[in-house]
């Protein structure tokens, strides 16, 4: 339990100094809990730890889940936790009305941004799969779009680097 909407950097660092390699986030099933999960993922990324997200839906939080079911059932929820990338992709899709062109384009842009920050090819593959299956784009089109997006981001980063040098 993190005591709030998300674990703090101090709590995360304390856990990591004990050699923890897998962290399962299981925050509340409300907007604050989902935002807290996003913040926790950002704090954990790059810290050499596997990040998973467990879901106790339709229950409000882990406590309500355990009180309504059992601790054994909750352990099963933790065993079925999904990778943070899968959770984040679903979260992005859920934010938009993907039945509309505008919603599909906004979801696509957010998914492309997420993919461009990934270093694991398996995680990138999941994003491509999500885009093709959920948003209905052809794989070849998305692969081209990803390449273009990476090139654009690289140019932006290079321009930012030079701006910093000139300061």
PDB file of C-alpha atoms in Angstrom:
ATOM      1  CA  UNK A   1       0.000   0.000   0.000  1.00  0.00           C
ATOM      2  CA  UNK A   2       1.360   3.376  -0.932  1.00  0.00           C
ATOM      3  CA  UNK A   3      -0.949   5.575   1.144  1.00  0.00           C
ATOM      4  CA  UNK A   4      -2.228   7.981  -1.483  1.00  0.00           C
ATOM      5  CA  UNK A   5      -2.951   8.009  -5.176  1.00  0.00           C
ATOM      6  CA  UNK A   6       0.506   6.782  -6.206  1.00  0.00           C
ATOM      7  CA  UNK A   7       3.728   5.584  -4.639  1.00  0.00           C
ATOM      8  CA  UNK A   8       6.278   8.302  -4.011  1.00  0.00           C
ATOM      9  CA  UNK A   9       9.767   8.307  -5.451  1.00  0.00           C
ATOM     10  CA  UNK A  10      11.076   7.630  -1.940  1.00  0.00           C
ATOM     11  CA  UNK A  11       8.810   4.570  -1.563  1.00  0.00           C
ATOM     12  CA  UNK A  12       9.937   3.276  -4.941  1.00  0.00           C
ATOM     13  CA  UNK A  13      13.619   3.781  -4.153  1.00  0.00           C
ATOM     14  CA  UNK A  14      13.186   2.009  -0.794  1.00  0.00           C
ATOM     15  CA  UNK A  15      11.626  -0.993  -2.544  1.00  0.00           C
ATOM     16  CA  UNK A  16      14.321  -1.096  -5.201  1.00  0.00           C
ATOM     17  CA  UNK A  17      17.207  -1.077  -2.743  1.00  0.00           C
ATOM     18  CA  UNK A  18      16.025  -4.543  -1.616  1.00  0.00           C
ATOM     19  CA  UNK A  19      16.592  -5.896  -5.108  1.00  0.00           C
ATOM     20  CA  UNK A  20      12.962  -6.076  -6.158  1.00  0.00           C
ATOM     21  CA  UNK A  21      12.741  -6.893  -9.860  1.00  0.00           C
ATOM     22  CA  UNK A  22       8.953  -7.021 -10.329  1.00  0.00           C
ATOM     23  CA  UNK A  23       6.499  -4.397  -9.151  1.00  0.00           C
ATOM     24  CA  UNK A  24       2.752  -4.886  -9.479  1.00  0.00           C
ATOM     25  CA  UNK A  25       0.721  -1.707  -9.265  1.00  0.00           C
ATOM     26  CA  UNK A  26      -2.850  -2.136  -8.050  1.00  0.00           C
ATOM     27  CA  UNK A  27      -4.294   1.267  -7.325  1.00  0.00           C
ATOM     28  CA  UNK A  28      -7.918   2.373  -7.071  1.00  0.00           C
ATOM     29  CA  UNK A  29     -10.282   1.954 -10.040  1.00  0.00           C
ATOM     30  CA  UNK A  30     -11.170   5.633 -10.228  1.00  0.00           C
ATOM     31  CA  UNK A  31      -9.670   8.471 -12.213  1.00  0.00           C
ATOM     32  CA  UNK A  32      -7.263   9.399  -9.410  1.00  0.00           C
ATOM     33  CA  UNK A  33      -6.086   5.792  -9.175  1.00  0.00           C
ATOM     34  CA  UNK A  34      -5.552   5.538 -12.931  1.00  0.00           C
ATOM     35  CA  UNK A  35      -3.622   8.822 -12.966  1.00  0.00           C
ATOM     36  CA  UNK A  36      -1.640   7.561  -9.978  1.00  0.00           C
ATOM     37  CA  UNK A  37      -0.812   4.392 -11.886  1.00  0.00           C
ATOM     38  CA  UNK A  38       0.451   6.525 -14.778  1.00  0.00           C
ATOM     39  CA  UNK A  39       2.627   8.577 -12.387  1.00  0.00           C
ATOM     40  CA  UNK A  40       3.993   5.431 -10.771  1.00  0.00           C
ATOM     41  CA  UNK A  41       4.862   3.960 -14.163  1.00  0.00           C
ATOM     42  CA  UNK A  42       6.750   7.130 -15.076  1.00  0.00           C
ATOM     43  CA  UNK A  43       8.695   6.971 -11.801  1.00  0.00           C
ATOM     44  CA  UNK A  44       9.510   3.281 -12.310  1.00  0.00           C
ATOM     45  CA  UNK A  45      10.510   3.367 -15.975  1.00  0.00           C
ATOM     46  CA  UNK A  46      14.240   3.204 -16.472  1.00  0.00           C
ATOM     47  CA  UNK A  47      14.840   1.769 -12.998  1.00  0.00           C
ATOM     48  CA  UNK A  48      15.628  -1.791 -14.182  1.00  0.00           C
ATOM     49  CA  UNK A  49      12.403  -3.243 -12.837  1.00  0.00           C
ATOM     50  CA  UNK A  50       9.521  -5.080 -14.519  1.00  0.00           C
ATOM     51  CA  UNK A  51       6.293  -3.126 -14.118  1.00  0.00           C
ATOM     52  CA  UNK A  52       2.873  -4.763 -14.091  1.00  0.00           C
ATOM     53  CA  UNK A  53      -0.633  -3.468 -13.422  1.00  0.00           C
ATOM     54  CA  UNK A  54      -3.328  -5.513 -11.700  1.00  0.00           C
ATOM     55  CA  UNK A  55      -7.008  -4.718 -12.096  1.00  0.00           C
ATOM     56  CA  UNK A  56      -9.680  -5.287  -9.461  1.00  0.00           C
ATOM     57  CA  UNK A  57     -12.512  -4.010 -11.653  1.00  0.00           C
ATOM     58  CA  UNK A  58     -15.466  -3.720 -10.970  1.00  0.00           C
ATOM     59  CA  UNK A  59     -14.431  -3.195  -7.362  1.00  0.00           C
ATOM     60  CA  UNK A  60     -13.379   0.270  -6.213  1.00  0.00           C
ATOM     61  CA  UNK A  61     -10.008  -0.750  -4.809  1.00  0.00           C
ATOM     62  CA  UNK A  62      -8.012  -3.777  -3.607  1.00  0.00           C
ATOM     63  CA  UNK A  63      -9.531  -3.557  -0.130  1.00  0.00           C
ATOM     64  CA  UNK A  64     -13.098  -3.734  -1.447  1.00  0.00           C
ATOM     65  CA  UNK A  65     -12.083  -6.603  -3.727  1.00  0.00           C
ATOM     66  CA  UNK A  66     -10.604  -8.624  -0.849  1.00  0.00           C
ATOM     67  CA  UNK A  67     -13.582  -7.907   1.441  1.00  0.00           C
ATOM     68  CA  UNK A  68     -16.015  -8.985  -1.299  1.00  0.00           C
ATOM     69  CA  UNK A  69     -14.037 -12.016  -2.458  1.00  0.00           C
ATOM     70  CA  UNK A  70     -10.985 -13.386  -0.634  1.00  0.00           C
ATOM     71  CA  UNK A  71      -7.259 -12.929  -0.272  1.00  0.00           C
ATOM     72  CA  UNK A  72      -6.785 -16.028  -2.441  1.00  0.00           C
ATOM     73  CA  UNK A  73      -8.851 -14.451  -5.217  1.00  0.00           C
ATOM     74  CA  UNK A  74      -6.775 -11.286  -4.900  1.00  0.00           C
ATOM     75  CA  UNK A  75      -3.574 -13.309  -5.267  1.00  0.00           C
ATOM     76  CA  UNK A  76      -4.990 -14.586  -8.553  1.00  0.00           C
ATOM     77  CA  UNK A  77      -5.607 -10.993  -9.663  1.00  0.00           C
ATOM     78  CA  UNK A  78      -1.952 -10.247  -8.966  1.00  0.00           C
ATOM     79  CA  UNK A  79      -0.844 -13.339 -10.911  1.00  0.00           C
ATOM     80  CA  UNK A  80      -2.842 -12.091 -13.914  1.00  0.00           C
ATOM     81  CA  UNK A  81      -1.365  -8.574 -13.815  1.00  0.00           C
ATOM     82  CA  UNK A  82      -0.504  -7.273 -17.266  1.00  0.00           C
ATOM     83  CA  UNK A  83       2.591  -5.436 -18.429  1.00  0.00           C
ATOM     84  CA  UNK A  84       2.525  -1.687 -17.996  1.00  0.00           C
ATOM     85  CA  UNK A  85       2.667  -1.239 -21.791  1.00  0.00           C
ATOM     86  CA  UNK A  86      -0.512  -3.254 -22.298  1.00  0.00           C
ATOM     87  CA  UNK A  87      -2.227  -1.367 -19.501  1.00  0.00           C
ATOM     88  CA  UNK A  88      -1.095   2.010 -20.865  1.00  0.00           C
ATOM     89  CA  UNK A  89      -2.205   1.147 -24.414  1.00  0.00           C
ATOM     90  CA  UNK A  90      -5.665   0.217 -23.135  1.00  0.00           C
ATOM     91  CA  UNK A  91      -5.746   3.390 -21.050  1.00  0.00           C
ATOM     92  CA  UNK A  92      -4.928   5.524 -24.088  1.00  0.00           C
ATOM     93  CA  UNK A  93      -7.620   3.826 -26.185  1.00  0.00           C
ATOM     94  CA  UNK A  94     -10.184   4.313 -23.410  1.00  0.00           C
ATOM     95  CA  UNK A  95      -9.614   8.078 -23.363  1.00  0.00           C
ATOM     96  CA  UNK A  96     -10.911   8.574 -26.907  1.00  0.00           C
ATOM     97  CA  UNK A  97     -14.006   7.874 -28.938  1.00  0.00           C
ATOM     98  CA  UNK A  98     -12.308   5.617 -31.474  1.00  0.00           C
ATOM     99  CA  UNK A  99     -15.542   5.302 -33.444  1.00  0.00           C
ATOM    100  CA  UNK A 100     -14.794   8.792 -34.809  1.00  0.00           C
ATOM    101  CA  UNK A 101     -11.942   9.813 -37.096  1.00  0.00           C
ATOM    102  CA  UNK A 102     -10.832  12.500 -34.641  1.00  0.00           C
ATOM    103  CA  UNK A 103     -10.796  10.062 -31.733  1.00  0.00           C
ATOM    104  CA  UNK A 104      -8.891   7.444 -33.746  1.00  0.00           C
ATOM    105  CA  UNK A 105      -6.291  10.016 -34.797  1.00  0.00           C
ATOM    106  CA  UNK A 106      -5.821  11.306 -31.239  1.00  0.00           C
ATOM    107  CA  UNK A 107      -5.462   7.752 -29.894  1.00  0.00           C
ATOM    108  CA  UNK A 108      -3.028   6.939 -32.696  1.00  0.00           C
ATOM    109  CA  UNK A 109      -0.881   9.980 -31.893  1.00  0.00           C
ATOM    110  CA  UNK A 110      -0.731   9.081 -28.192  1.00  0.00           C
ATOM    111  CA  UNK A 111       0.119   5.454 -29.012  1.00  0.00           C
ATOM    112  CA  UNK A 112       2.858   6.573 -31.426  1.00  0.00           C
ATOM    113  CA  UNK A 113       4.341   8.785 -28.730  1.00  0.00           C
ATOM    114  CA  UNK A 114       4.288   5.893 -26.264  1.00  0.00           C
ATOM    115  CA  UNK A 115       5.897   3.558 -28.812  1.00  0.00           C
ATOM    116  CA  UNK A 116       8.634   6.058 -29.632  1.00  0.00           C
ATOM    117  CA  UNK A 117       9.752   6.032 -25.974  1.00  0.00           C
ATOM    118  CA  UNK A 118      10.041   2.237 -25.818  1.00  0.00           C
ATOM    119  CA  UNK A 119      13.319   0.361 -26.098  1.00  0.00           C
ATOM    120  CA  UNK A 120      11.966  -3.192 -25.943  1.00  0.00           C
ATOM    121  CA  UNK A 121      10.920  -4.545 -29.366  1.00  0.00           C
ATOM    122  CA  UNK A 122       8.314  -6.823 -27.752  1.00  0.00           C
ATOM    123  CA  UNK A 123       6.654  -3.806 -26.160  1.00  0.00           C
ATOM    124  CA  UNK A 124       6.762  -1.963 -29.500  1.00  0.00           C
ATOM    125  CA  UNK A 125       5.161  -4.973 -31.169  1.00  0.00           C
ATOM    126  CA  UNK A 126       2.301  -4.861 -28.687  1.00  0.00           C
ATOM    127  CA  UNK A 127       1.666  -1.191 -29.528  1.00  0.00           C
ATOM    128  CA  UNK A 128       1.644  -1.968 -33.256  1.00  0.00           C
ATOM    129  CA  UNK A 129      -0.758  -4.855 -32.624  1.00  0.00           C
ATOM    130  CA  UNK A 130      -3.028  -2.601 -30.543  1.00  0.00           C
ATOM    131  CA  UNK A 131      -3.088   0.038 -33.275  1.00  0.00           C
ATOM    132  CA  UNK A 132      -3.884  -2.431 -36.045  1.00  0.00           C
ATOM    133  CA  UNK A 133      -6.508  -4.426 -34.126  1.00  0.00           C
ATOM    134  CA  UNK A 134      -8.175  -1.652 -32.154  1.00  0.00           C
ATOM    135  CA  UNK A 135      -7.936   1.276 -34.544  1.00  0.00           C
ATOM    136  CA  UNK A 136      -8.137  -0.719 -37.780  1.00  0.00           C
ATOM    137  CA  UNK A 137      -5.021   0.567 -39.514  1.00  0.00           C
ATOM    138  CA  UNK A 138      -2.935  -1.686 -41.778  1.00  0.00           C
ATOM    139  CA  UNK A 139       0.321  -2.939 -40.249  1.00  0.00           C
ATOM    140  CA  UNK A 140       2.435  -1.646 -43.176  1.00  0.00           C
ATOM    141  CA  UNK A 141       0.899   1.806 -42.843  1.00  0.00           C
ATOM    142  CA  UNK A 142       1.603   1.894 -39.112  1.00  0.00           C
ATOM    143  CA  UNK A 143       5.184   0.687 -39.537  1.00  0.00           C
ATOM    144  CA  UNK A 144       5.779   3.516 -42.043  1.00  0.00           C
ATOM    145  CA  UNK A 145       4.089   6.009 -39.716  1.00  0.00           C
ATOM    146  CA  UNK A 146       6.239   4.840 -36.785  1.00  0.00           C
ATOM    147  CA  UNK A 147       9.411   5.254 -38.818  1.00  0.00           C
ATOM    148  CA  UNK A 148       8.356   8.775 -39.838  1.00  0.00           C
ATOM    149  CA  UNK A 149       7.421   9.570 -36.234  1.00  0.00           C
ATOM    150  CA  UNK A 150      10.825   8.355 -34.970  1.00  0.00           C
ATOM    151  CA  UNK A 151      12.623  10.474 -37.556  1.00  0.00           C
ATOM    152  CA  UNK A 152      10.574  13.534 -36.585  1.00  0.00           C
ATOM    153  CA  UNK A 153      11.255  12.988 -32.854  1.00  0.00           C
ATOM    154  CA  UNK A 154      14.988  12.540 -33.534  1.00  0.00           C
ATOM    155  CA  UNK A 155      15.087  15.855 -35.413  1.00  0.00           C
ATOM    156  CA  UNK A 156      13.186  17.580 -32.594  1.00  0.00           C
ATOM    157  CA  UNK A 157      15.598  16.184 -29.997  1.00  0.00           C
ATOM    158  CA  UNK A 158      18.580  17.260 -32.076  1.00  0.00           C
ATOM    159  CA  UNK A 159      17.153  20.765 -32.475  1.00  0.00           C
ATOM    160  CA  UNK A 160      16.541  20.959 -28.709  1.00  0.00           C
ATOM    161  CA  UNK A 161      20.110  19.803 -28.057  1.00  0.00           C
ATOM    162  CA  UNK A 162      21.495  22.556 -30.285  1.00  0.00           C
ATOM    163  CA  UNK A 163      19.239  25.165 -28.685  1.00  0.00           C
ATOM    164  CA  UNK A 164      20.607  24.169 -25.283  1.00  0.00           C
ATOM    165  CA  UNK A 165      24.180  24.430 -26.579  1.00  0.00           C
ATOM    166  CA  UNK A 166      23.544  27.951 -27.826  1.00  0.00           C
ATOM    167  CA  UNK A 167      22.219  29.187 -24.481  1.00  0.00           C
TER     168      UNK A 167
END
